[in-house]
XYZ file of C-alpha atoms in Angstrom:
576
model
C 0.000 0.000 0.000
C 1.260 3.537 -1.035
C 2.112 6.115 1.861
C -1.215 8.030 1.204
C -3.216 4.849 1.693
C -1.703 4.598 4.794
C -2.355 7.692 6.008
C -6.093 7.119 4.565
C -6.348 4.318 7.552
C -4.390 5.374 10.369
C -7.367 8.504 9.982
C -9.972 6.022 10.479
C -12.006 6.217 13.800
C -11.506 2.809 15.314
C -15.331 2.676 16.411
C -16.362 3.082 13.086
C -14.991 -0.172 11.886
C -17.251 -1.965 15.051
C -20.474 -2.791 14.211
C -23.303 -4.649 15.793
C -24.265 -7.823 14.945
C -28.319 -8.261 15.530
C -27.837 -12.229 15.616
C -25.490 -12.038 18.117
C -25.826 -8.730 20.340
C -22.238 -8.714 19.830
C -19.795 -5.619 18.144
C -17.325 -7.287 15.197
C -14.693 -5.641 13.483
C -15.001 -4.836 9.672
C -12.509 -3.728 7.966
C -12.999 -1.890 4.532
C -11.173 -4.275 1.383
C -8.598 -1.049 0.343
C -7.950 -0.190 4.804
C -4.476 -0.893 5.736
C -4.176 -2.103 9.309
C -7.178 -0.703 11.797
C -6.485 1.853 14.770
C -7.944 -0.623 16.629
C -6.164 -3.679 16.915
C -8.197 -6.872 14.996
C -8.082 -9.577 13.137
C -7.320 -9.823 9.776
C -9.288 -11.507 6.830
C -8.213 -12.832 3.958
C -9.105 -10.293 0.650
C -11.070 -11.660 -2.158
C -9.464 -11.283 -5.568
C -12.688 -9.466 -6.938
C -12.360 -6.923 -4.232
C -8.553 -6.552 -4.938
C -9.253 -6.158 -8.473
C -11.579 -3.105 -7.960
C -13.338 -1.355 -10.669
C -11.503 0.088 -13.756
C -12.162 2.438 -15.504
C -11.568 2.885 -19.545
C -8.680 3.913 -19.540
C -7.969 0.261 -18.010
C -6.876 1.794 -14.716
C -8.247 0.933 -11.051
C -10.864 3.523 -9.512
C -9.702 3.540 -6.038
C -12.172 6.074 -5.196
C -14.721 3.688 -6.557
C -13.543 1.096 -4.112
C -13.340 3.111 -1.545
C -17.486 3.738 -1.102
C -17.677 -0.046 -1.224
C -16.785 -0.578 2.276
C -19.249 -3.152 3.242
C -18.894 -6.537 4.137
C -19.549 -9.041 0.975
C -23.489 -10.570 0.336
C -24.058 -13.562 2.256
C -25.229 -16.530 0.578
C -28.637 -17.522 0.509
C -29.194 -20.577 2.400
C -30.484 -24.063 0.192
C -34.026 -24.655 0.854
C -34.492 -26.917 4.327
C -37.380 -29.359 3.775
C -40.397 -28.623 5.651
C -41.140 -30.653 9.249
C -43.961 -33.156 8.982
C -47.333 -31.340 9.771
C -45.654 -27.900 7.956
C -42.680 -25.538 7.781
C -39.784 -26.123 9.865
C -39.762 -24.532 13.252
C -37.052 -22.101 14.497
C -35.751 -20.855 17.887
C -37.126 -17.804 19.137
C -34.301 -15.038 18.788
C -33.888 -13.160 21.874
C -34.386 -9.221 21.586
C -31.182 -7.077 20.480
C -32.051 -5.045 22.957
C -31.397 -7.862 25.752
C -28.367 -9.398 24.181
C -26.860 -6.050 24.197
C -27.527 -5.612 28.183
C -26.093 -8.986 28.719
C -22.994 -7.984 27.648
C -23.162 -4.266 28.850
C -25.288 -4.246 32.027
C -22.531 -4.296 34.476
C -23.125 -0.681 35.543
C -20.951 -0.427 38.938
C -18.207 -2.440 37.452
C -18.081 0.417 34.963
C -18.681 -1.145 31.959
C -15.147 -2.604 31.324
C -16.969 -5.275 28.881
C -18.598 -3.129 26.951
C -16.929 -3.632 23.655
C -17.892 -7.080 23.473
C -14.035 -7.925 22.427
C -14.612 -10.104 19.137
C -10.849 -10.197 18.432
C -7.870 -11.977 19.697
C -6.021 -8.561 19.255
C -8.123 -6.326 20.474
C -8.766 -8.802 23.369
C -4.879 -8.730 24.183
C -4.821 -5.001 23.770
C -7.716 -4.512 26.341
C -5.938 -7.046 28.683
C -2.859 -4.760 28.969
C -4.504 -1.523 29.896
C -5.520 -3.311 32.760
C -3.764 -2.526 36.094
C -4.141 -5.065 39.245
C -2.750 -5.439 42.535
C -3.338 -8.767 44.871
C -5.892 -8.931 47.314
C -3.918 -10.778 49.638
C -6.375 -12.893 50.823
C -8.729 -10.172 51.700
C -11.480 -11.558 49.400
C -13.811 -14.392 49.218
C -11.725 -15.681 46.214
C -13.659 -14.424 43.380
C -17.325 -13.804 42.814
C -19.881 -16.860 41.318
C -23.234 -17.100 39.810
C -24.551 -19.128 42.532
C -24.262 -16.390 45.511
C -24.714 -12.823 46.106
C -21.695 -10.157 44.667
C -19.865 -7.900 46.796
C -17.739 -5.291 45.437
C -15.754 -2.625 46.811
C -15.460 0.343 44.507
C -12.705 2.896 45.895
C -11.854 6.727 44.532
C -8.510 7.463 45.688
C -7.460 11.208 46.046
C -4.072 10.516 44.722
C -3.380 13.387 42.069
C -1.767 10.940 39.700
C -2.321 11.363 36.094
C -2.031 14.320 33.824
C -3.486 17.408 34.632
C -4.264 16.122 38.248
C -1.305 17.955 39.805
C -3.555 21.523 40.132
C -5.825 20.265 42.667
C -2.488 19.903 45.183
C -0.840 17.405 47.411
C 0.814 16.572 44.455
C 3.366 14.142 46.271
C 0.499 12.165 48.236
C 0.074 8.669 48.249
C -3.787 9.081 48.272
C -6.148 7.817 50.833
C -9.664 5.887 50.372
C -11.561 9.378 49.407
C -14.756 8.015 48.213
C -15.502 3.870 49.401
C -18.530 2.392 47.984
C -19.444 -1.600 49.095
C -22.120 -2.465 46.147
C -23.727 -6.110 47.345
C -25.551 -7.290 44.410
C -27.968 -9.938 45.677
C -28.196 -13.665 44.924
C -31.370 -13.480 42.704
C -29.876 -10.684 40.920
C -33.568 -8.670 41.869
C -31.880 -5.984 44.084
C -28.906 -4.469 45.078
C -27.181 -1.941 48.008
C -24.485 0.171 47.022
C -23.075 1.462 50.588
C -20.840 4.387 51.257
C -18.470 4.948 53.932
C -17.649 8.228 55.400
C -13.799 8.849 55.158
C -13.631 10.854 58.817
C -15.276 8.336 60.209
C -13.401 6.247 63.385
C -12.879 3.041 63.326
C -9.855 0.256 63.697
C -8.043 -0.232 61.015
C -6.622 -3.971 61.047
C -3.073 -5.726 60.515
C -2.999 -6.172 56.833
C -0.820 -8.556 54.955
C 0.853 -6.927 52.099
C 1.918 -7.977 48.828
C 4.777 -4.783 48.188
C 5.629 -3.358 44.787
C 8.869 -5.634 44.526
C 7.255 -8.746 45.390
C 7.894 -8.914 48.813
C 5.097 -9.321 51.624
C 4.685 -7.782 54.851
C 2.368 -7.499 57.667
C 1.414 -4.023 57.904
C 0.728 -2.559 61.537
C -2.996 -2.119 62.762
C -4.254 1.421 64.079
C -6.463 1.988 66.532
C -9.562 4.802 65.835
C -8.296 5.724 63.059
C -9.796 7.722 60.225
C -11.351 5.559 57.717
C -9.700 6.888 54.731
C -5.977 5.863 55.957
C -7.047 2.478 55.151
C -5.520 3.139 51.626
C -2.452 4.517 50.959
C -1.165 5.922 54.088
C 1.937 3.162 55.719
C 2.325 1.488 52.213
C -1.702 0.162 52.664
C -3.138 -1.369 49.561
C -6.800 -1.887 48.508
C -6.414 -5.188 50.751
C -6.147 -3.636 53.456
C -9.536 -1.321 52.948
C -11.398 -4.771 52.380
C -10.242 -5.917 55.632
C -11.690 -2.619 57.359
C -14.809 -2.927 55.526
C -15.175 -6.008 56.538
C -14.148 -5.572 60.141
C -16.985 -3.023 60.117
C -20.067 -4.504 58.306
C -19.046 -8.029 58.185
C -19.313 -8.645 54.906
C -16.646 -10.076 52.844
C -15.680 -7.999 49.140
C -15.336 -10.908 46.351
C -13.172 -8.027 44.617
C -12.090 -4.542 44.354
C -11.888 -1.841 41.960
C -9.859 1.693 42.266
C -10.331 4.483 40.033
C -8.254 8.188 40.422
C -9.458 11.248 39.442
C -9.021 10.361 35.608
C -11.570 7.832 35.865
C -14.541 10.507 36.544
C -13.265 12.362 33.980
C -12.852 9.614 31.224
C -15.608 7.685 32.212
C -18.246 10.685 31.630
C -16.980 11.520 28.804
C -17.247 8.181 26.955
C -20.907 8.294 27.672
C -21.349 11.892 26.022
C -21.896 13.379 29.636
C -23.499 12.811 32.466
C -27.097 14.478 33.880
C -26.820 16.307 36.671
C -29.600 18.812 38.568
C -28.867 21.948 41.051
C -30.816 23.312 43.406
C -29.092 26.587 43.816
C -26.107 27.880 42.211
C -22.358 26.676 42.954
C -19.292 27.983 43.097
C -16.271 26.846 44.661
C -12.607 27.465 43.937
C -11.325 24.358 45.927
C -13.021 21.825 43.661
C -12.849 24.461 40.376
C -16.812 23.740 39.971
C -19.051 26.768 38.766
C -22.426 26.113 37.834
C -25.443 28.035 37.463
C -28.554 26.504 39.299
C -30.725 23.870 37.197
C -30.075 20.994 34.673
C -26.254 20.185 33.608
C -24.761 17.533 31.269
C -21.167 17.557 32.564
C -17.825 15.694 31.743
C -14.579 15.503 32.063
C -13.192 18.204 34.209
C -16.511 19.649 35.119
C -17.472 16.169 36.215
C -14.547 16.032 38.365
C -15.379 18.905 40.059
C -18.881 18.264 40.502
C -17.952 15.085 42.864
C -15.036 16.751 44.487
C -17.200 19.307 46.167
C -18.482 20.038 49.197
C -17.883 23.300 50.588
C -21.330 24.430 48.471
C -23.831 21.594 49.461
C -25.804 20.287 51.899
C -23.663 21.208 55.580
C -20.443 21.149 53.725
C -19.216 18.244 55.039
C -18.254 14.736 53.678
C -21.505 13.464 54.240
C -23.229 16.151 52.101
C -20.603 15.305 49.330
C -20.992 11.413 49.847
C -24.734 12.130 48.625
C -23.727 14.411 45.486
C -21.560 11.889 44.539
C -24.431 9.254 44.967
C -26.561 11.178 42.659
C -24.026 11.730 40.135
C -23.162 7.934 40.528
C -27.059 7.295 39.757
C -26.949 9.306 36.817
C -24.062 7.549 34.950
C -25.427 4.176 35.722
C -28.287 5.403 34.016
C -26.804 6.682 30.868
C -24.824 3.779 30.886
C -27.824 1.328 30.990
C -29.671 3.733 28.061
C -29.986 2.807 24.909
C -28.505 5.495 23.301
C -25.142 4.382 24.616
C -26.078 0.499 24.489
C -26.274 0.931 20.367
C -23.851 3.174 20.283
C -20.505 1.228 19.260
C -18.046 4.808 19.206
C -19.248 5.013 23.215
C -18.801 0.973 23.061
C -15.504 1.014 22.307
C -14.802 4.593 24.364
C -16.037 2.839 27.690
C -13.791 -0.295 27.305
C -10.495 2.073 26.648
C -11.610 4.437 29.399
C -12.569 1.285 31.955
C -9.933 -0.942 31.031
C -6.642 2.400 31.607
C -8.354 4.594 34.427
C -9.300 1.208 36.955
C -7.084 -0.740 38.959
C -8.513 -4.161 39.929
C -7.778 -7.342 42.197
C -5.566 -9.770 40.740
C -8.314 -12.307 40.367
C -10.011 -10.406 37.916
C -7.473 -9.003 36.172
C -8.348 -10.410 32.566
C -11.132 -8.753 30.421
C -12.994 -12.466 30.240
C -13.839 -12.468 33.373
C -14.702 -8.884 33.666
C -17.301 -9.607 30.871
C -18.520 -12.891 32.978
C -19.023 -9.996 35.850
C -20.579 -7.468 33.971
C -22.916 -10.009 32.738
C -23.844 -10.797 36.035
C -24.146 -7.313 37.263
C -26.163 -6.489 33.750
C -29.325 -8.505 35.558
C -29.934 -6.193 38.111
C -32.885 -3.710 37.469
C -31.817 -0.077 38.539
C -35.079 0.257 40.315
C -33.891 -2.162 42.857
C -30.995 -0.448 43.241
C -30.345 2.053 46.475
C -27.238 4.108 47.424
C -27.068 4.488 51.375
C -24.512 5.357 53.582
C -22.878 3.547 56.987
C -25.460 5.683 59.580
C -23.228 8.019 61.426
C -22.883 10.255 64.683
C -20.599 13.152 65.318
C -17.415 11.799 67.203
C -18.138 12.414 71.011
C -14.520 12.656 71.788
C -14.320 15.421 70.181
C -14.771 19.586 71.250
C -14.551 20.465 67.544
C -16.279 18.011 65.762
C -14.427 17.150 62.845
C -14.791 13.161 62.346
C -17.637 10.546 62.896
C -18.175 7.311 65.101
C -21.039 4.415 63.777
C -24.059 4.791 64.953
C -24.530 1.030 65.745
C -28.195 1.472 66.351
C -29.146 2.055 62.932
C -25.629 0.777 61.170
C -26.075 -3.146 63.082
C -29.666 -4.063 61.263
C -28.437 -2.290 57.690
C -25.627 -4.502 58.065
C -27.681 -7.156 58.483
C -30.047 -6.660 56.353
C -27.479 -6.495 53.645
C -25.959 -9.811 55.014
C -28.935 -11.780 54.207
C -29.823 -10.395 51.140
C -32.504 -8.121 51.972
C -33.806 -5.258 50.012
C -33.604 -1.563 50.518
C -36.101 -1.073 47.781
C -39.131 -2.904 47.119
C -38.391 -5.338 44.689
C -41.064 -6.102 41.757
C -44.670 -8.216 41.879
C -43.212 -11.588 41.457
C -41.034 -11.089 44.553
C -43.112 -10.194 46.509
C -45.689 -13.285 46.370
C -42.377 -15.626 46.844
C -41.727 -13.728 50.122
C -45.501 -13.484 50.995
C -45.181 -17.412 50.886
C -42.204 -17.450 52.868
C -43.202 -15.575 55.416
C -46.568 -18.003 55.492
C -44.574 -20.756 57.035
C -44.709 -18.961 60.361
C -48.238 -18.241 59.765
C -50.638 -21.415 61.877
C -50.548 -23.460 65.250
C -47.399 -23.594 67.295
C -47.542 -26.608 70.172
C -46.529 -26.594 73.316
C -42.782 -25.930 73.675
C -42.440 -29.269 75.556
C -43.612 -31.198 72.366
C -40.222 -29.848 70.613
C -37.894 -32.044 69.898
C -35.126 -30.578 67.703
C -31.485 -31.354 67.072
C -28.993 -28.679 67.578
C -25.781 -28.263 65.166
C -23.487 -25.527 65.104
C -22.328 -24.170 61.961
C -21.555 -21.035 62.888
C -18.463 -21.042 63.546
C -18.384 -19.670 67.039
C -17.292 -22.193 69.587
C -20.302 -23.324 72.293
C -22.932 -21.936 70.387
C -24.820 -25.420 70.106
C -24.322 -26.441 73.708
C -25.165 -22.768 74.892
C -28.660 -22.831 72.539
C -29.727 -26.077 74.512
C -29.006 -25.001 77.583
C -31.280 -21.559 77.022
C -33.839 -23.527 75.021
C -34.463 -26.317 77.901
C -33.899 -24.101 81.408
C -35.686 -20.826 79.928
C -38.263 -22.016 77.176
C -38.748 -25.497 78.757
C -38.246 -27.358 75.509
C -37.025 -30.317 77.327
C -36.385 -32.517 74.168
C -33.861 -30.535 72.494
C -30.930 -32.443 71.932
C -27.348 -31.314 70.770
C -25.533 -33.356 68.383
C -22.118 -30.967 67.742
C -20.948 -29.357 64.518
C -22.301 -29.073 61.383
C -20.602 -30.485 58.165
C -19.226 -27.412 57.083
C -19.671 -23.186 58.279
C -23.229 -21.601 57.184
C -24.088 -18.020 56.782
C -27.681 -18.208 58.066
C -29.482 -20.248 60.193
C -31.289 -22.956 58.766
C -34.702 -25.138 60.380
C -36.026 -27.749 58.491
C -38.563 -29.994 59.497
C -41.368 -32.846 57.692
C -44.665 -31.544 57.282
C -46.543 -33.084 59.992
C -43.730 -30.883 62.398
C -44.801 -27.789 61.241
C -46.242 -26.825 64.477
C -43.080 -27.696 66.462
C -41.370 -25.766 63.967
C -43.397 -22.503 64.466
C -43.191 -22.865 68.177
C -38.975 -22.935 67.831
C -38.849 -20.209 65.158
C -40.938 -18.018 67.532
C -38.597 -18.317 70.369
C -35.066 -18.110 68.072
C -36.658 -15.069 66.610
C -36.416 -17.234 63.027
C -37.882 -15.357 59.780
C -39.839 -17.701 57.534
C -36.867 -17.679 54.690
C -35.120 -19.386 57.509
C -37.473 -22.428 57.658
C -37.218 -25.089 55.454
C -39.713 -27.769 54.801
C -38.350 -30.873 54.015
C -37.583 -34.646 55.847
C -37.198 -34.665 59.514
C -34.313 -36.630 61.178
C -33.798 -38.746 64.176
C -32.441 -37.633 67.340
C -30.359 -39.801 69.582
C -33.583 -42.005 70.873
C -34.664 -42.910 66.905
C -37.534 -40.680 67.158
C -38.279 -37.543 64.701
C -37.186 -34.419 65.104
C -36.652 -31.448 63.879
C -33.118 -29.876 62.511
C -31.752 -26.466 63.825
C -28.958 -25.593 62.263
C -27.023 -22.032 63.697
C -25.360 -20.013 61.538
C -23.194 -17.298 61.766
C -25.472 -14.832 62.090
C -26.387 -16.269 64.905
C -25.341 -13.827 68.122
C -25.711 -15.630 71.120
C -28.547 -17.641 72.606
C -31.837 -15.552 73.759
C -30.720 -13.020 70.777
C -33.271 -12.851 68.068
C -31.204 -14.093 64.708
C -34.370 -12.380 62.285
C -33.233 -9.863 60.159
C -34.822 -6.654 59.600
C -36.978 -6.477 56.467
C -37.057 -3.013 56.485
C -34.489 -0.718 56.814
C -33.896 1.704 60.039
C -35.316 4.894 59.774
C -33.085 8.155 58.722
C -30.066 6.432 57.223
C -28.962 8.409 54.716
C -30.344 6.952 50.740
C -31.079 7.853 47.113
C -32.535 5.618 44.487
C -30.785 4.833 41.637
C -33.909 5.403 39.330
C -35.124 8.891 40.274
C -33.248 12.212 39.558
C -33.007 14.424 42.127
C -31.415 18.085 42.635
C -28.335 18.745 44.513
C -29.258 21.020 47.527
């Protein structure tokens, strides 16, 4: 190829050479018969000698501007004939909607859309897979996420001014802290989800962390008693392991992975999306975050966007926590220009999201490969953004403190949001069908309970805490004078909740139980009933670990505690 046909494809816009294919919901690469090699790395086909040929003109010569307007992939063959079923024409497979193939491979909101392109292309694939940074989790997670449980996964913004143009804002030499910490718990039906913030001046314990260093090397990295949240990342060589041990110290819930973005992230991110919507109550403007903006409705990016989530000084009390909910709002918004379909069937914004998700994030080793990223987003694509609720770790100004300047929990209100997330429960009410299943759950408790000396159940401890079992019969026979409860040791392996099953015909022996463990219907399952120790039927208690000692209600809350902090994800609402 000549130096000007060269130059003729290096010009080309790589997201013009994606398209969508409807049969598949997936983008391919097509590259034009006279294109040189694509800005976008991707596989190459073999030309066909009537396409190299081109069309000549009489003076015998090639029109190359004549090829050029033919860049379209060739005319498919027509299928032969297929001969017709007995009883009439063959029958096909209902196709599934473009518009749902696309979300399955571009739902993944929260995880930013780093799957977006669809990757058909062993290149492009590779290319994708080394803009990806990752640093180990060091044991801090679950292992990885799976399609069989609920997701957890902690998104961090780290104030680190790395990156160009960043420098401006100051503390250009920091090592950045956790700034803005988001745990987003995705539940196991995929009908509802929590994405929870946590306050960086608020107290808590920051524990040891083992450390995987830059060079290789590991560590154990000192714990730090009340601490500020935010020096959970960055500050004494702390990596994002070490914030997923905090978070988890505090809400008890394990992160299946991370993800860190900087300040370029906001900025790259809303800009492959062609802005994001934003509404003002009143009019800002504040020279620490560089954001000046009239009152009313905004479509920001890049810097601008930046700014908008960076301030705080102009909203609410002009605190964290007033900044915490801008940034929830503005969070909303891009999930929901993400999830539209003018960026869905849009393969330029496609292929913008992938570059910007793939160079601004840093991720957990274990997820460090766009593959399963994609498996991830596809997971996360399920979730309807109705069901979706931002709230924040409930809070209290820090007692200790004349001047107050950082927070403490608020354990009353934090303890059954905690739980409630723990067990999969909703912030939101989740749709029709949902709530007839849980209408029959919570039926089981519904009926005759006998007398608590008719119990007989057998006792196992799964939850991990030494005694429980042993401690459970001992309340259950001298305070609710269930006399036949027996306690037959540990269960086979660790469970999250506690479990009661029970035959049919023990119903009422199961009610009876579940109203003095403080049980919740989703906890009772009918089934077979066992033997205990004499060879006569009983029922099966099985204690988790959310069990908290015996005479302590295990229920969770089904609704959560009044005043905490939330927006939801579906509704637009003005910053104030």
């Amino acid at each position: 190829m000549d130096a000007q046909g060269r130059g003729r494809a290096e010009n080309i816009d790589p997201a013009d050479q994606w398209v969508l294919n409807p049969n598949t919901g997936d983008y391919e690469l097509r590259l034009s018969p006279s294109a040189g090699q694509s800005a976008v790395p991707g596989p190459r086909r073999s030309p066909r000698s009537t396409t190299r040929q081109g069309t000549r003109g009489r003076d015998g010569r090639r029109d190359e501007h004549r090829d050029e307007q033919r860049d379209v992939p060739p005319q498919r063959r027509r299928r032969a004939p297929q001969p017709e079923a007995a009883g009439g024409r063959r029958k096909q497979k209902p196709k599934k909607s473009r518009g749902k193939k696309i979300l399955m491979w571009t739902g993944g909101s929260l995880a930013f859309v780093l799957v977006a392109a669809g990757v058909s292309g062993y290149l492009y694939y590779q290319h994708l897979n080394d803009n990806i940074n990752s640093i180990a989790d060091d044991g801090a997670s679950t292992g990885g996420f799976s399609k069989d449980r609920a997701i957890n996964i902690l998104v961090m913004g780290t104030d680190k001014r790395s990156g160009k143009g960043n420098e401006k804002y100051g503390d250009k030499g920091s090592v950045g802290h956790a700034d803005t910490t988001i745990l987003l718990h995705v539940s196991k039906d995929r009908t509802n989800a929590t994405a929870l913030s946590i306050p960086r001046d608020m107290i808590t314990d920051i524990p040891d962390c083992p450390t995987t260093m830059e060079d290789g090397s590991k560590k154990t990295i000192r714990g730090t008693q009340g601490a500020r949240f935010n020096e959970s990342l960055g500050q004494s060589e702390r990596t994002p392991s070490c914030t997923m041990r905090t978070v988890t110290e505090i809400t008890g819930i394990v992160p299946d992975h991370f993800m860190v973005a900087d300040f370029n992230a906001v900025k790259t991110l809303s800009s492959a999306v062609g802005g994001v919507d934003v509404c003002l109550a009143k009019d800002i403007d504040d020279p620490d975050s560089h954001l000046n903006l009239p009152a009313g409705k905004h479509t920001i990016e890049g810097e601008e966007a930046l700014a908008f989530v960076r301030t705080r000084h102009s909203v609410g009390t002009g605190g964290d926590l007033s900044r915490i909910e801008l940034q929830q709002q503005f969070l909303s918004s891009l999930m929901r220009k993400l999830k539209s379909n003018d960026t869905l069937t849009n393969p330029k914004k496609m292929i913008d999201l992938a570059e910007a998700g793939t160079k601004a994030l840093t991720v957990d080793s274990r997820i460090a490969n766009i593959m399963k990223l994609r498996d991830l987003g596809m997971e996360l694509g399920k979730l309807d953004m109705k069901n979706l609720s931002f709230a924040t770790v409930p809070v209290v100004d820090n007692p200790a403190e004349k001047v107050h300047t950082t927070v403490v929990v608020d354990e009353a209100k934090a303890d059954p949001l905690f739980s409630m997330m723990r067990a999969d429960e909703s912030l939101t009410a989740v749709k029709k069908k949902e709530k007839k299943e849980k209408a029959a759950v919570a039926a089981r408790l519904k009926g005759s309970k006998s007398a608590a000396s008719d119990v007989r159940v057998n006792i196992y401890n799964g939850s991990g805490k030494t005694g429980a079992a042993q401690a459970t019969l001992t309340y259950l026979q001298n305070t609710e004078g269930m006399s036949k409860a027996s306690q037959l040791g540990n269960a086979p392996s660790d469970l999250k909740k506690t479990t009661l099953e029970y035959a049919p015909d023990q119903a009422d022996q199961a009610r009876r139980l579940a109203d003095v463990m403080g049980l919740s219907g989703s906890a009772m399952k009918p089934g077979k009933s066992e033997k205990n120790s004499q060879g006569l039927p009983a029922i099966k208690l099985t204690l988790g670990s959310d069990f908290k000692g015996a005479g302590v209600p295990i229920s969770t809350p089904s609704k959560a505690p009044e005043g905490i902090q939330k927006v939801e994800a579906d509704k637009t609402v003005c910053a104030k």
